[in-house]
Short mmCIF file of C-alpha atoms and ligand atoms in Angstrom, two decimals:
data_model
loop_
_atom_site.label_atom_id
_atom_site.label_comp_id
_atom_site.label_asym_id
_atom_site.label_seq_id
_atom_site.Cartn_x
_atom_site.Cartn_y
_atom_site.Cartn_z
CA UNK A 1 -15.59 18.66 5.01
CA UNK A 2 -16.27 15.39 3.18
CA UNK A 3 -14.22 12.25 2.60
CA UNK A 4 -14.04 10.80 -0.91
CA UNK A 5 -12.40 8.02 -2.88
CA UNK A 6 -12.58 6.06 -6.12
CA UNK A 7 -15.00 3.12 -6.15
CA UNK A 8 -12.49 0.26 -6.20
CA UNK A 9 -9.73 -1.46 -4.16
CA UNK A 10 -10.55 -0.53 -0.52
CA UNK A 11 -13.51 1.78 -1.07
CA UNK A 12 -15.88 -0.26 1.12
CA UNK A 13 -13.33 0.01 3.90
CA UNK A 14 -12.78 3.77 3.44
CA UNK A 15 -16.38 4.89 2.88
CA UNK A 16 -17.85 2.80 5.70
CA UNK A 17 -15.13 4.22 7.97
CA UNK A 18 -15.90 7.80 6.97
CA UNK A 19 -19.58 7.26 7.70
CA UNK A 20 -18.86 5.63 11.05
CA UNK A 21 -17.03 8.81 12.06
CA UNK A 22 -19.97 10.98 10.96
CA UNK A 23 -18.56 12.34 7.68
CA UNK A 24 -20.46 12.80 4.45
CA UNK A 25 -18.73 10.56 1.97
CA UNK A 26 -18.32 10.67 -1.81
CA UNK A 27 -17.68 7.50 -3.76
CA UNK A 28 -16.69 8.28 -7.35
CA UNK A 29 -18.13 5.38 -9.24
CA UNK A 30 -18.20 4.32 -12.88
CA UNK A 31 -21.67 3.23 -14.13
CA UNK A 32 -20.79 -0.48 -14.29
CA UNK A 33 -20.09 -0.63 -10.54
CA UNK A 34 -23.05 1.41 -9.28
CA UNK A 35 -25.29 -1.65 -8.59
CA UNK A 36 -22.42 -3.33 -6.72
CA UNK A 37 -21.79 -0.43 -4.33
CA UNK A 38 -25.54 0.16 -3.90
CA UNK A 39 -25.82 -3.46 -2.81
CA UNK A 40 -23.60 -2.58 0.18
CA UNK A 41 -25.88 0.27 1.24
CA UNK A 42 -23.54 2.98 -0.01
CA UNK A 43 -25.98 4.39 -2.59
CA UNK A 44 -26.22 7.76 -0.82
CA UNK A 45 -22.48 8.32 -1.26
CA UNK A 46 -22.25 7.42 -4.94
CA UNK A 47 -21.27 10.14 -7.39
CA UNK A 48 -21.48 8.66 -10.85
CA UNK A 49 -18.66 9.52 -13.24
CA UNK A 50 -17.90 8.04 -16.66
CA UNK A 51 -14.19 7.54 -16.10
CA UNK A 52 -12.02 7.87 -12.98
CA UNK A 53 -10.14 10.71 -14.71
CA UNK A 54 -13.24 12.89 -14.37
CA UNK A 55 -12.38 13.54 -10.74
CA UNK A 56 -9.75 16.01 -11.97
CA UNK A 57 -12.52 18.09 -13.58
CA UNK A 58 -14.68 18.34 -10.49
CA UNK A 59 -14.55 20.96 -7.76
CA UNK A 60 -13.42 18.83 -4.83
CA UNK A 61 -12.16 21.66 -2.63
CA UNK A 62 -14.40 20.52 0.24
CA UNK A 63 -13.35 16.86 -0.03
CA UNK A 64 -10.39 15.05 1.49
CA UNK A 65 -9.43 12.34 -0.98
CA UNK A 66 -8.18 9.02 0.39
CA UNK A 67 -5.79 7.49 -2.16
CA UNK A 68 -5.62 3.71 -2.61
CA UNK A 69 -4.06 1.26 -5.05
CA UNK A 70 -6.35 2.19 -7.92
CA UNK A 71 -5.28 5.83 -7.88
CA UNK A 72 -1.80 5.24 -9.22
CA UNK A 73 -2.93 2.24 -11.33
CA UNK A 74 -5.72 4.11 -13.13
CA UNK A 75 -4.77 7.79 -12.88
CA UNK A 76 -0.97 7.72 -12.69
CA UNK A 77 1.31 9.16 -10.02
CA UNK A 78 2.27 12.13 -12.18
CA UNK A 79 -1.27 13.40 -12.58
CA UNK A 80 -2.00 12.96 -8.89
CA UNK A 81 1.18 14.77 -7.87
CA UNK A 82 0.33 17.73 -10.11
CA UNK A 83 -3.36 17.89 -9.23
CA UNK A 84 -5.10 20.21 -6.77
CA UNK A 85 -6.76 17.28 -5.05
CA UNK A 86 -6.61 17.51 -1.27
CA UNK A 87 -5.04 14.14 -0.62
CA UNK A 88 -4.77 12.62 2.85
CA UNK A 89 -1.17 11.58 3.13
CA UNK A 90 2.16 12.72 1.90
CA UNK A 91 2.58 13.31 -1.85
CA UNK A 92 6.36 13.26 -1.42
CA UNK A 93 6.12 9.68 -0.17
CA UNK A 94 4.21 8.77 -3.34
CA UNK A 95 7.17 10.09 -5.36
CA UNK A 96 9.59 7.89 -3.36
CA UNK A 97 7.30 4.92 -3.87
CA UNK A 98 7.08 5.48 -7.62
CA UNK A 99 10.81 5.54 -8.24
CA UNK A 100 12.50 2.18 -7.71
CA UNK A 101 15.87 3.73 -6.81
CA UNK A 102 14.35 6.11 -4.25
CA UNK A 103 12.25 3.27 -2.88
CA UNK A 104 15.31 1.14 -2.16
CA UNK A 105 17.12 4.15 -0.69
CA UNK A 106 14.33 4.76 1.79
CA UNK A 107 14.03 1.08 2.80
CA UNK A 108 17.78 0.88 3.30
CA UNK A 109 17.95 4.16 5.24
CA UNK A 110 15.26 2.69 7.51
CA UNK A 111 17.69 -0.08 8.43
CA UNK A 112 15.57 -2.72 6.68
CA UNK A 113 16.99 -5.79 5.05
CA UNK A 114 16.38 -5.25 1.31
CA UNK A 115 16.92 -8.24 -1.05
CA UNK A 116 20.07 -7.69 -3.07
CA UNK A 117 19.44 -5.78 -6.30
CA UNK A 118 21.40 -6.04 -9.53
CA UNK A 119 21.58 -3.23 -12.04
CA UNK A 120 23.29 -5.39 -14.64
CA UNK A 121 22.37 -8.91 -15.80
CA UNK A 122 26.03 -9.93 -15.80
CA UNK A 123 26.28 -9.35 -12.04
CA UNK A 124 23.49 -11.81 -11.21
CA UNK A 125 24.78 -14.73 -9.14
CA UNK A 126 21.59 -16.11 -7.56
CA UNK A 127 17.94 -16.77 -8.46
CA UNK A 128 16.17 -13.47 -9.13
CA UNK A 129 12.73 -12.02 -9.65
CA UNK A 130 12.54 -9.75 -12.68
CA UNK A 131 10.25 -6.76 -12.24
CA UNK A 132 9.31 -4.44 -15.05
CA UNK A 133 9.04 -0.77 -14.10
CA UNK A 134 5.53 0.50 -13.60
CA UNK A 135 4.05 -2.99 -13.26
CA UNK A 136 1.49 -3.31 -10.51
CA UNK A 137 0.11 -6.21 -8.54
CA UNK A 138 2.83 -8.63 -9.63
CA UNK A 139 1.64 -8.65 -13.24
CA UNK A 140 4.39 -9.32 -15.78
CA UNK A 141 6.98 -10.47 -13.24
CA UNK A 142 9.01 -13.61 -13.78
CA UNK A 143 11.68 -15.56 -11.97
CA UNK A 144 15.01 -16.76 -13.29
CA UNK A 145 17.45 -19.21 -11.73
CA UNK A 146 20.40 -17.42 -13.33
CA UNK A 147 21.26 -14.74 -15.88
CA UNK A 148 21.06 -17.15 -18.86
CA UNK A 149 17.37 -17.68 -18.14
CA UNK A 150 16.71 -13.97 -18.63
CA UNK A 151 18.22 -13.78 -22.09
CA UNK A 152 15.55 -13.22 -24.74
CA UNK A 153 12.80 -12.54 -22.20
CA UNK A 154 13.16 -8.78 -21.84
CA UNK A 155 11.28 -6.19 -23.86
CA UNK A 156 13.95 -3.72 -25.10
CA UNK A 157 11.53 -0.81 -24.66
CA UNK A 158 11.03 -1.51 -20.96
CA UNK A 159 13.11 -0.92 -17.85
CA UNK A 160 13.59 -3.76 -15.37
CA UNK A 161 14.75 -4.35 -11.83
CA UNK A 162 16.47 -7.62 -10.87
CA UNK A 163 16.12 -8.60 -7.24
CA UNK A 164 17.37 -11.65 -5.37
CA UNK A 165 14.50 -14.12 -5.09
CA UNK A 166 13.73 -14.81 -1.43
CA UNK A 167 12.03 -18.08 -0.56
CA UNK A 168 9.68 -17.69 2.39
CA UNK A 169 6.31 -16.40 3.58
CA UNK A 170 5.04 -13.08 2.22
CA UNK A 171 3.98 -10.91 5.13
CA UNK A 172 2.39 -7.53 4.59
CA UNK A 173 2.31 -5.46 7.75
CA UNK A 174 0.21 -2.34 7.89
CA UNK A 175 0.74 0.68 10.08
CA UNK A 176 -0.86 4.00 10.86
CA UNK A 177 1.37 6.92 11.73
CA UNK A 178 -0.72 9.37 13.71
CA UNK A 179 0.24 13.05 13.62
CA UNK A 180 -2.49 13.80 16.12
CA UNK A 181 -1.20 11.35 18.73
CA UNK A 182 2.40 11.53 17.57
CA UNK A 183 2.69 7.75 17.57
CA UNK A 184 3.03 4.75 15.31
CA UNK A 185 0.23 2.17 15.46
CA UNK A 186 0.77 -1.34 14.10
CA UNK A 187 -2.52 -2.16 12.46
CA UNK A 188 -2.32 -5.73 11.28
CA UNK A 189 -0.63 -8.26 9.07
CA UNK A 190 -1.79 -10.33 6.14
CA UNK A 191 -0.55 -12.75 3.55
CA UNK A 192 -0.92 -11.67 -0.03
CA UNK A 193 -2.25 -14.59 -2.01
CA UNK A 194 -1.04 -14.69 -5.59
CA UNK A 195 -1.84 -16.92 -8.50
CA UNK A 196 -0.31 -19.00 -9.43
CA UNK A 197 2.79 -18.67 -7.23
CA UNK A 198 0.69 -19.77 -4.26
CA UNK A 199 -1.11 -22.60 -6.01
CA UNK A 200 -0.73 -25.98 -4.34
CA UNK A 201 -0.05 -27.88 -7.52
CA UNK A 202 2.20 -26.56 -10.22
CA UNK A 203 3.53 -28.45 -13.19
CA UNK A 204 6.03 -25.93 -14.44
CA UNK A 205 8.61 -23.66 -12.93
CA UNK A 206 7.29 -20.37 -14.17
CA UNK A 207 4.85 -18.94 -11.63
CA UNK A 208 2.94 -15.71 -12.09
CA UNK A 209 2.42 -13.26 -9.22
CA UNK A 210 -1.02 -11.84 -9.90
CA UNK A 211 -2.76 -10.78 -6.70
CA UNK A 212 -5.99 -12.62 -5.97
CA UNK A 213 -6.63 -11.45 -2.43
CA UNK A 214 -5.37 -11.41 1.13
CA UNK A 215 -5.47 -13.74 4.09
CA UNK A 216 -5.42 -12.47 7.68
CA UNK A 217 -2.37 -13.35 9.68
CA UNK A 218 -1.55 -12.96 13.35
CA UNK A 219 2.21 -12.91 13.78
CA UNK A 220 4.18 -14.42 16.60
CA UNK A 221 4.22 -11.64 19.17
CA UNK A 222 8.02 -11.60 19.24
CA UNK A 223 8.03 -11.14 15.47
CA UNK A 224 5.42 -8.43 15.77
CA UNK A 225 7.75 -6.56 18.11
CA UNK A 226 10.37 -6.64 15.35
CA UNK A 227 7.85 -5.23 12.89
CA UNK A 228 7.03 -2.42 15.29
CA UNK A 229 10.72 -1.43 15.35
CA UNK A 230 10.86 -1.68 11.56
CA UNK A 231 7.89 0.66 11.23
CA UNK A 232 9.43 3.18 13.62
CA UNK A 233 12.66 3.02 11.62
CA UNK A 234 10.76 3.65 8.40
CA UNK A 235 8.94 6.73 9.72
CA UNK A 236 12.20 8.15 11.10
CA UNK A 237 14.11 7.48 7.87
CA UNK A 238 11.48 9.29 5.82
CA UNK A 239 11.79 12.28 8.15
CA UNK A 240 15.58 12.27 7.86
CA UNK A 241 15.57 12.03 4.08
CA UNK A 242 12.79 14.50 3.30
CA UNK A 243 12.35 16.58 6.43
CA UNK A 244 8.66 15.78 6.12
CA UNK A 245 6.25 13.79 8.23
CA UNK A 246 4.87 10.47 7.08
CA UNK A 247 1.09 10.75 7.36
CA UNK A 248 -1.36 7.96 8.08
CA UNK A 249 -1.42 4.44 6.63
CA UNK A 250 1.50 2.61 5.11
CA UNK A 251 2.59 -0.97 4.55
CA UNK A 252 5.89 -2.81 4.62
CA UNK A 253 5.96 -5.70 2.17
CA UNK A 254 8.21 -8.43 3.45
CA UNK A 255 9.24 -12.04 3.16
CA UNK A 256 10.37 -14.09 6.16
CA UNK A 257 12.74 -16.89 5.24
CA UNK A 258 13.49 -20.17 6.99
CA UNK A 259 16.03 -18.47 9.28
CA UNK A 260 13.34 -16.00 10.33
CA UNK A 261 15.22 -13.23 8.59
CA UNK A 262 12.81 -10.53 7.48
CA UNK A 263 13.43 -9.08 4.02
CA UNK A 264 11.59 -5.91 2.95
CA UNK A 265 11.13 -5.74 -0.80
CA UNK A 266 8.54 -2.96 -1.12
CA UNK A 267 6.42 -0.42 0.69
CA UNK A 268 3.13 1.32 0.03
CA UNK A 269 2.62 4.81 1.40
CA UNK A 270 -1.16 4.62 1.62
CA UNK A 271 -3.97 2.29 2.62
CA UNK A 272 -3.43 -1.18 1.16
CA UNK A 273 -6.09 -3.73 0.24
CA UNK A 274 -4.68 -6.07 2.88
CA UNK A 275 -6.35 -3.92 5.53
CA UNK A 276 -9.71 -5.07 4.15
CA UNK A 277 -9.21 -8.32 6.06
CA UNK A 278 -9.25 -6.34 9.31
CA UNK A 279 -12.78 -4.99 9.11
CA UNK A 280 -14.25 -4.26 11.58
CA UNK A 281 -11.17 -4.56 13.78
CA UNK A 282 -7.74 -6.07 14.02
CA UNK A 283 -6.49 -7.61 17.26
CA UNK A 284 -4.11 -4.65 17.58
CA UNK A 285 -6.53 -1.85 16.77
CA UNK A 286 -9.01 -3.43 19.16
CA UNK A 287 -6.36 -3.56 21.87
CA UNK A 288 -5.56 0.10 21.38
CA UNK A 289 -9.08 1.49 20.94
CA UNK A 290 -11.32 -0.93 22.83
CA UNK A 291 -13.86 -0.55 20.04
CA UNK A 292 -14.13 -1.60 16.44
CA UNK A 293 -11.49 0.23 14.47
CA UNK A 294 -10.76 -0.64 10.85
CA UNK A 295 -8.35 1.26 8.65
CA UNK A 296 -11.01 3.33 6.85
CA UNK A 297 -12.40 4.39 10.18
CA UNK A 298 -8.94 5.04 11.61
CA UNK A 299 -8.22 7.45 8.76
CA UNK A 300 -11.52 9.25 9.29
CA UNK A 301 -10.89 9.44 13.05
CA UNK A 302 -7.50 11.07 12.44
CA UNK A 303 -9.06 13.58 10.02
CA UNK A 304 -11.69 14.43 12.60
CA UNK A 305 -9.16 14.82 15.44
CA UNK A 306 -6.89 17.03 13.31
CA UNK A 307 -9.83 19.08 12.03
CA UNK A 308 -11.03 19.77 15.56
CA UNK A 309 -7.58 21.05 16.48
CA UNK A 310 -7.06 23.07 13.27
CA UNK A 311 -4.19 20.82 12.28
CA UNK A 312 -5.61 19.08 9.23
CA UNK A 313 -3.42 20.99 6.78
CA UNK A 314 -0.37 19.11 8.11
CA UNK A 315 -1.88 15.84 6.88
CA UNK A 316 -2.92 16.99 3.41
CA UNK A 317 -0.49 16.52 0.52
P1 AMP B 1 -8.31 -3.43 -9.28
O1 AMP B 1 -9.28 -2.28 -9.30
O2 AMP B 1 -8.77 -4.61 -8.52
O3 AMP B 1 -7.85 -3.81 -10.67
O4 AMP B 1 -7.01 -2.92 -8.52
C1 AMP B 1 -6.44 -1.69 -8.77
C2 AMP B 1 -4.96 -1.76 -8.44
O5 AMP B 1 -4.76 -2.15 -7.09
C3 AMP B 1 -4.21 -2.76 -9.29
O6 AMP B 1 -2.92 -2.25 -9.52
C4 AMP B 1 -4.18 -3.98 -8.43
O7 AMP B 1 -3.09 -4.81 -8.75
C5 AMP B 1 -4.05 -3.37 -7.03
N1 AMP B 1 -4.67 -4.24 -6.04
C6 AMP B 1 -5.99 -4.52 -5.92
N2 AMP B 1 -6.21 -5.35 -4.89
C7 AMP B 1 -5.00 -5.62 -4.36
C8 AMP B 1 -4.55 -6.42 -3.28
N3 AMP B 1 -5.40 -7.15 -2.56
N4 AMP B 1 -3.22 -6.43 -3.00
C9 AMP B 1 -2.36 -5.73 -3.74
N5 AMP B 1 -2.71 -4.96 -4.78
C10 AMP B 1 -4.02 -4.90 -5.10
P1 AMP B 2 5.77 -6.22 -5.79
O1 AMP B 2 5.15 -5.74 -7.08
O2 AMP B 2 7.16 -5.76 -5.62
O3 AMP B 2 4.86 -5.92 -4.62
O4 AMP B 2 5.87 -7.82 -5.87
C1 AMP B 2 4.79 -8.66 -6.27
C2 AMP B 2 5.04 -10.05 -5.75
O5 AMP B 2 6.28 -10.58 -6.26
C3 AMP B 2 5.22 -10.14 -4.24
O6 AMP B 2 4.01 -10.18 -3.57
C4 AMP B 2 6.01 -11.43 -4.08
O7 AMP B 2 5.19 -12.59 -4.20
C5 AMP B 2 6.91 -11.39 -5.29
N1 AMP B 2 8.21 -10.82 -4.94
C6 AMP B 2 8.60 -9.52 -5.08
N2 AMP B 2 9.90 -9.37 -4.72
C7 AMP B 2 10.33 -10.59 -4.34
C8 AMP B 2 11.60 -11.11 -3.88
N3 AMP B 2 12.66 -10.31 -3.76
N4 AMP B 2 11.69 -12.43 -3.60
C9 AMP B 2 10.62 -13.26 -3.74
N5 AMP B 2 9.41 -12.83 -4.19
C10 AMP B 2 9.26 -11.52 -4.48
#
């Protein structure tokens, strides 16, 4: 059994982790990026393809695919859901993540504090962030102080979500739900750094939210305890709503305001790029494992443990 992924997003994290756990790895790489991944010593894993879509034409029956942010962005959730790819994780969770209404339902069922959402512009009574459907990485979002500021800014062919704008610090907390150990592991936290919302100097009031990268963050331990409970609530809510297990890595995307209230505005049901800051270990994974344990390696370790106990099928969507 091999572990494979697309050459982008968190591929260094995933492929180095697979190798550390003794797996053969496959990195599906477009020609322009081959020199880059070779430069990290991953040349022996590279499978050159002309476009990412070519992975659907290959026989990957002996490969466990690790999905990351580029999968949905470049291939589309629909194609992934319908494919025969052996994906580590839960495809049903991907469906809940894709649909904004289902997403809010799951966050709310988990007991999380979701920023108020408005389905109609006329109901808006506070500053909002306007999110177009299908947008990724904060691209195309804008903020509005009131409903008048939205008028004339919407594309009639697009669908939008209007969410109360929360002022605070953006905290992305990552987790690993282990089927093998039947436990939730808090992996780490990071701050998503976005341009130009996070720029120090701004001369207008119209920030963009394009992701540039991530900064590591160690939370107050009392706050971390709250995040642990939130993660447990999320895993349990998914089980209640779908009768299925949440498998492996996920992330709760939150903002903590000045009252230390934690708002959850999003989740990702897969490895997120924020875990790249915790190579080769996070304080929490080191505490738990006593050895270097980054998210790519943690995924590979779980696959190995499940394989050895003939339980891997439970973790493949
Ligand atoms: P890229 O290959 O860098 O264009 O990223 C592929 C997808 O993953 C895009 O939708 C990006 O917005 C998203 N992405 C990449 N890096 C990050 C990150 N650090 N945080 C959040 N999203 C990201
Ligand atoms: P998303 O695509 O939902 O992950 O959001 C992209 C970025 O928009 C986030 O990283 C935040 O900076 C910002 N954002 C999203 N929702 C809110 C909100 N309700 N209040 C304030 N900022 C938000």
